[in-house]
Short mmCIF file of C-alpha atoms in Angstrom, two decimals:
data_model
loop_
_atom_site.label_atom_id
_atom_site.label_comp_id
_atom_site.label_asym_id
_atom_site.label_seq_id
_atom_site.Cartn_x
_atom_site.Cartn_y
_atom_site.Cartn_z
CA UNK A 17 50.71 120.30 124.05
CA UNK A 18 48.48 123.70 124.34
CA UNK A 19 47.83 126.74 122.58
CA UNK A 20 45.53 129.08 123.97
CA UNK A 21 41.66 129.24 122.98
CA UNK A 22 40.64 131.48 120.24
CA UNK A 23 39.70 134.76 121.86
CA UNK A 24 35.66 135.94 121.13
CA UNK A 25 35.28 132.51 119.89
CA UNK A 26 31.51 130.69 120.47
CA UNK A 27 31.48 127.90 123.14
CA UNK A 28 30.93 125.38 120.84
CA UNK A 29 30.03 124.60 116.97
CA UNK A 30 30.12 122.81 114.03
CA UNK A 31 31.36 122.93 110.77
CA UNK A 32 30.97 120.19 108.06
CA UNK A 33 33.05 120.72 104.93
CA UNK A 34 32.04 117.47 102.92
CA UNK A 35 33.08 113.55 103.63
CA UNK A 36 34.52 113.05 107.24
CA UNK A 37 36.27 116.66 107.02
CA UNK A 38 34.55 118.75 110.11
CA UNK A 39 35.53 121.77 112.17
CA UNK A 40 34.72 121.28 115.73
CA UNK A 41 34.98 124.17 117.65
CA UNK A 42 34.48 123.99 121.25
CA UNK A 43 35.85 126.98 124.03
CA UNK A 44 37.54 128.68 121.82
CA UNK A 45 39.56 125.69 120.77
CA UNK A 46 39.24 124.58 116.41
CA UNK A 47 40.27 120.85 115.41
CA UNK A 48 40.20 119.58 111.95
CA UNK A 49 38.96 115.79 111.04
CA UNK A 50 40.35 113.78 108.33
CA UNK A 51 41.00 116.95 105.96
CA UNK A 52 39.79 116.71 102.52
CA UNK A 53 40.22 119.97 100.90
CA UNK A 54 40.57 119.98 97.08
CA UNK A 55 38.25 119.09 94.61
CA UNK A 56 39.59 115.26 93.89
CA UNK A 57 41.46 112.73 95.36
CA UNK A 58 42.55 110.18 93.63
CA UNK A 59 39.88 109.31 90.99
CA UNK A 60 37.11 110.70 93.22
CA UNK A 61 35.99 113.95 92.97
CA UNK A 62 34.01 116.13 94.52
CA UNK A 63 30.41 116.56 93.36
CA UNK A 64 28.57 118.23 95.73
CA UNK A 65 29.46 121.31 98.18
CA UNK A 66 32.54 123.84 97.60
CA UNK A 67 36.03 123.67 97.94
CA UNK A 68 36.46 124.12 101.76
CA UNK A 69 37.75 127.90 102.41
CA UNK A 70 37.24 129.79 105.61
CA UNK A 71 38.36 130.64 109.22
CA UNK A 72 40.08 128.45 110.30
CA UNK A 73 40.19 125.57 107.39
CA UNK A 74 43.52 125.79 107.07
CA UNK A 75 45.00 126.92 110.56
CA UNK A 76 43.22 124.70 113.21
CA UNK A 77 44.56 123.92 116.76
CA UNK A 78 45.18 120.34 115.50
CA UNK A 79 43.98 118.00 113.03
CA UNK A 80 42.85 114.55 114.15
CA UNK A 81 43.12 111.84 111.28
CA UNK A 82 41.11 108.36 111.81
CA UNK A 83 43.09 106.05 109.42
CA UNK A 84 45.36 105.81 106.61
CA UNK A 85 42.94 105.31 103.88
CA UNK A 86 43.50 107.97 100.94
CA UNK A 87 39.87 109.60 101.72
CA UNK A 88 40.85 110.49 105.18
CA UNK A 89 44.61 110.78 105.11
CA UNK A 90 45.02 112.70 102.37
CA UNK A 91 48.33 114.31 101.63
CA UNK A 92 47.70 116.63 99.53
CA UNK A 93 45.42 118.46 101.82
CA UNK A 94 47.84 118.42 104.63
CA UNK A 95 50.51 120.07 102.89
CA UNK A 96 48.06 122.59 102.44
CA UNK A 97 47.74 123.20 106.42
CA UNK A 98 49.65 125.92 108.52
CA UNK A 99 53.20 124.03 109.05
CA UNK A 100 52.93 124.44 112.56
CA UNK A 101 49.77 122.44 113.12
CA UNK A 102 50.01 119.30 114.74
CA UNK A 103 48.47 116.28 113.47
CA UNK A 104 47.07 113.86 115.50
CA UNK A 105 47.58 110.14 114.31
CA UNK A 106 46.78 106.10 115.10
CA UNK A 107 49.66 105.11 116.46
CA UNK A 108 51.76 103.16 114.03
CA UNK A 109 50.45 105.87 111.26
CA UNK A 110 54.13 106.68 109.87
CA UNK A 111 55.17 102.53 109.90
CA UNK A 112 51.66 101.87 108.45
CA UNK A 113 52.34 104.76 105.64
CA UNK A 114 55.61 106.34 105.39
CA UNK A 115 54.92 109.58 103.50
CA UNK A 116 53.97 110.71 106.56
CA UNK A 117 57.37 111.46 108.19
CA UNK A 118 57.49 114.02 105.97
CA UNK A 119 55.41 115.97 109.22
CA UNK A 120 57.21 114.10 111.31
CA UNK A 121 57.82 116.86 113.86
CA UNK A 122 53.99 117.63 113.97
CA UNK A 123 52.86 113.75 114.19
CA UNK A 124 50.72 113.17 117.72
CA UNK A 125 50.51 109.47 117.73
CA UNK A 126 47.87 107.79 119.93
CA UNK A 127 46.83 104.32 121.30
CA UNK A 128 43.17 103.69 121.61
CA UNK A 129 42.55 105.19 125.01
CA UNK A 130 44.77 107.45 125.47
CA UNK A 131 44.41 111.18 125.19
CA UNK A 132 46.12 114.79 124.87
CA UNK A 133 44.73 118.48 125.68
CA UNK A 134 44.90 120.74 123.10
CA UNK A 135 43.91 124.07 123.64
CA UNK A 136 41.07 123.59 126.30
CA UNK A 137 39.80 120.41 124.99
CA UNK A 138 40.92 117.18 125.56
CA UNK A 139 41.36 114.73 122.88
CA UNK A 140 39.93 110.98 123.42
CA UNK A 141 40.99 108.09 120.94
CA UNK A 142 38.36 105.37 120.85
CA UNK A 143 38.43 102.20 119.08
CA UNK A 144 36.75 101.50 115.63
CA UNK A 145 35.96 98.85 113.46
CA UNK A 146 37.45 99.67 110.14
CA UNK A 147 40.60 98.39 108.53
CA UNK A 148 43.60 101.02 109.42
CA UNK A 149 45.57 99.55 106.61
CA UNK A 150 46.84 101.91 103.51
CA UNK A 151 46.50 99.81 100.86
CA UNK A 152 44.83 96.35 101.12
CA UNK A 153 47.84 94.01 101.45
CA UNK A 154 50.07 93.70 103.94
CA UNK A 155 49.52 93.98 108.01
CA UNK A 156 47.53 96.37 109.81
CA UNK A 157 50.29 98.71 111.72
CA UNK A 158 48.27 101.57 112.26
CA UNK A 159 44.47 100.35 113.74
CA UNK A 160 41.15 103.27 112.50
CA UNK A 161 40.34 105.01 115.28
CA UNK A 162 37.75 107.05 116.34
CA UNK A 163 37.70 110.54 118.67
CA UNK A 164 35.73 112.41 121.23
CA UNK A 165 36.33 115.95 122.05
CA UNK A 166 35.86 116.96 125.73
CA UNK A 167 35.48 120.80 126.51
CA UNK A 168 32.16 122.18 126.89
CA UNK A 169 30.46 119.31 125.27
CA UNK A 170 31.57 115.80 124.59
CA UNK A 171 31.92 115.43 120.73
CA UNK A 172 32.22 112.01 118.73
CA UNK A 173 33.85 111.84 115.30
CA UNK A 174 33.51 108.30 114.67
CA UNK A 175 35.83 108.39 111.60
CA UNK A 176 34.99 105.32 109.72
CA UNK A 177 33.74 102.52 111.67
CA UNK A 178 30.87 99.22 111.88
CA UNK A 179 28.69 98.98 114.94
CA UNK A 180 31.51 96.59 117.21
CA UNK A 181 30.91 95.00 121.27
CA UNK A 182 31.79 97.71 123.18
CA UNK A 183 31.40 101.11 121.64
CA UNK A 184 29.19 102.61 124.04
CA UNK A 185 31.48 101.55 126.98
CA UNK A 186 34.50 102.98 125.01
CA UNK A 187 32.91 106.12 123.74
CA UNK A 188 30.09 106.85 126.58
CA UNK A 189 27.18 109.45 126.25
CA UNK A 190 28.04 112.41 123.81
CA UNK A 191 25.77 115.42 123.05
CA UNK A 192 27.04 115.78 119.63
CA UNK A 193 27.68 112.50 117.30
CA UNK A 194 29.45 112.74 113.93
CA UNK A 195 28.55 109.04 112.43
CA UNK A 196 29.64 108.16 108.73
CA UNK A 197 26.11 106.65 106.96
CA UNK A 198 27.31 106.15 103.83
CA UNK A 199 30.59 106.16 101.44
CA UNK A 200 32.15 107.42 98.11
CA UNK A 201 31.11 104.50 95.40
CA UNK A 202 27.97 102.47 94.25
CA UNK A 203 28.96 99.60 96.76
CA UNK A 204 29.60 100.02 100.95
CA UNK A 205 32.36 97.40 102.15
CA UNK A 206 32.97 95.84 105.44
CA UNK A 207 34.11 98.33 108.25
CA UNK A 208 31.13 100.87 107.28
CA UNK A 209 28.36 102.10 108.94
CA UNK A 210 24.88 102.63 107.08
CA UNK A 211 21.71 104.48 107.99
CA UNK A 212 20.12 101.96 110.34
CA UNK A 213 23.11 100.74 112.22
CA UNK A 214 24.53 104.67 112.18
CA UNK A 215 21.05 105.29 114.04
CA UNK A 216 21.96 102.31 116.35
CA UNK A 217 25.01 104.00 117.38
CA UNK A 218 23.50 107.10 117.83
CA UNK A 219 21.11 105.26 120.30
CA UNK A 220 23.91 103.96 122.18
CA UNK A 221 26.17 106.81 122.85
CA UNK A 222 23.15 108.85 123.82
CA UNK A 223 23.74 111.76 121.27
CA UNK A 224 21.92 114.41 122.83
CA UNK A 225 22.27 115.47 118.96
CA UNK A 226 23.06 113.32 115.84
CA UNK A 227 25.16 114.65 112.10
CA UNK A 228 25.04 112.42 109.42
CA UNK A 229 28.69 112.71 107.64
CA UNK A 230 31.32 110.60 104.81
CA UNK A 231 28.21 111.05 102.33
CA UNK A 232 26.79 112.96 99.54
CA UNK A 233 30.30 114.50 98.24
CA UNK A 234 32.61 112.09 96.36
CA UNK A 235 32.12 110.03 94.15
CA UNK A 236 34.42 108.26 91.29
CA UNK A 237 34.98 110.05 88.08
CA UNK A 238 32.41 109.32 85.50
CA UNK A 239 30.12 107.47 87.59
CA UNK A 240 27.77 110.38 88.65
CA UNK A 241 24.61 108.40 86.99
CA UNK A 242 25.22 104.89 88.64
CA UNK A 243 22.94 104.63 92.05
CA UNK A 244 22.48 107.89 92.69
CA UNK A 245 20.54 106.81 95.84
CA UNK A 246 23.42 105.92 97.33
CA UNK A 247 25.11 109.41 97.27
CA UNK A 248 22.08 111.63 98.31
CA UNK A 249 20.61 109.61 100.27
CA UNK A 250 21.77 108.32 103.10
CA UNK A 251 21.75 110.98 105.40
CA UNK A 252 17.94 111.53 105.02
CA UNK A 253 17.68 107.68 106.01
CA UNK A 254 19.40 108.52 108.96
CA UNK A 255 17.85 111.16 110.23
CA UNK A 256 14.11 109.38 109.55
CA UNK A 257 15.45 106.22 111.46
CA UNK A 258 17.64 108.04 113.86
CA UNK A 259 14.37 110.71 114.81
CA UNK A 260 12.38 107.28 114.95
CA UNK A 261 14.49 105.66 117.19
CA UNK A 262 14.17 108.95 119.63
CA UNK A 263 17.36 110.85 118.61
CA UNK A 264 17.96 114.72 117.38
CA UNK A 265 19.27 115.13 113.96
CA UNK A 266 20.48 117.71 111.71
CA UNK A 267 21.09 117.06 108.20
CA UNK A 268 23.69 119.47 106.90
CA UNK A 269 25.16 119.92 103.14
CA UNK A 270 28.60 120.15 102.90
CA UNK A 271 29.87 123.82 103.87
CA UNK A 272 27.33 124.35 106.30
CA UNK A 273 27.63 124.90 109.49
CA UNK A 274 25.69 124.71 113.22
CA UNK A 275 26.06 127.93 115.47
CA UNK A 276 26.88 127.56 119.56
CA UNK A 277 23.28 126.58 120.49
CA UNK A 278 23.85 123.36 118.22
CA UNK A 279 20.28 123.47 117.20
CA UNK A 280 20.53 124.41 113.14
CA UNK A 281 22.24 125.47 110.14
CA UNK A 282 23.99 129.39 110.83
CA UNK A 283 25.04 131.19 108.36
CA UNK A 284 28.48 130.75 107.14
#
């Protein structure tokens, strides 16, 4: 698979549109992570940032999902893509949930490991410590993954994932780390990075430059008063421990955006 890069396009940048939804553009070359792009899903909804609109929201080069779970996967917002944009998917995604054959033609499916170029990027998966699983019974047929974009820079979207042996090996030194430091509820379950152990994994993969992301934009209907804390702020905790422990950050709100340099919010 390739398309050709985007002419006039900057050589890299970042765009993040709330939760684990980011556009990562790199060479001319615009993928899509884990598209969330209405206002609710499910019985969370969105209480902080707009309703993602813009170049390129809706007609990427790809779209790279992490796992199955509703907040990442989310069907809604894929049938509001371009139809010819492929999706890349854990392999086992369609077995694991089977609403997806409905994009069938446009699935990508990927083992940890292996990789595709799209546009001029290449597309790493890389394990993650998550469960892949739709719903909570039955097996696991499609594992979380997470992804690093090679073109001008080396980019990690981690996805959803806990610290696990290994993740520096699999992932190696990036100079731009997406890392998930929070969630969408009053509690954080297994498979889930927070602050401290997001700023560990920023220390191990070497971000030349850290993003704190899957924070601070839903939240479950009627529940905006219950630990607030835990929905503004984590990614401040980050970036205090992350800066302590030696490592760039930006903190972003959702919609924002960094320009080529990578060094601060641009203008949108």
């Amino acid at each position: 698979m390739s398309t050709p890069p985007r002419p006039n396009a900057p050589v890299s940048g970042l765009r993040w549109l709330g939760h684990a939804t980011t556009l990562i553009e790199d060479r001319g070359t615009v993928v899509l992570t884990d598209p969330v792009l209405t206002d609710r899903v499910a019985h969370l909804h969105r209480r902080r940032g707009p309703t993602p609109t813009g170049p390129h929201v809706h007609d990427p080069d790809a779209v790279l999902l992490s796992h199955l779970h509703a907040d990442h996967t989310h069907l809604r917002s894929l049938r509001l893509l371009d139809p010819d944009v492929p999706i890349v998917v854990p392999w086992g995604a369609a077995d694991g949930f089977p609403a997806l054959r409905r994009f069938a033609d446009r699935l990508v499916p990927l083992r940890p490991g292996e990789g595709i170029r799209i546009g001029t990027v290449t597309v790493r998966t890389v394990p993650a410590r998550h469960d892949g699983r739709r719903w909570r019974r039955g097996p696991e047929l499609a594992p979380a993954v997470g992804y690093v974009v090679e073109g001008a820079r080396r980019t990690y979207f981690a996805g959803d994932t806990d610290l696990y042996p290994g993740l520096a090996d699999h992932v190696g030194p990036v100079d731009l780390a997406l890392l998930p430091v929070g969630g969408w509820g009053p509690t954080l379950g297994d498979g889930h990075l927070d602050p401290g152990r997001a700023a560990v994994v920023a220390r191990l993969v070497q971000a030349g430059l850290a993003v704190p992301i899957h924070y601070g934009t839903l939240w479950p209907i009627g529940l905006d008063a219950v630990r607030p804390r835990l929905f503004f702020g984590p990614g401040a905790e980050f970036v205090r421990r992350a800066e302590h422990a030696g490592i760039d950050t930006v903190e972003l709100n959702p919609g924002d955006a960094l320009g080529a340099s990578g060094t601060g919010p641009a203008d949108r």
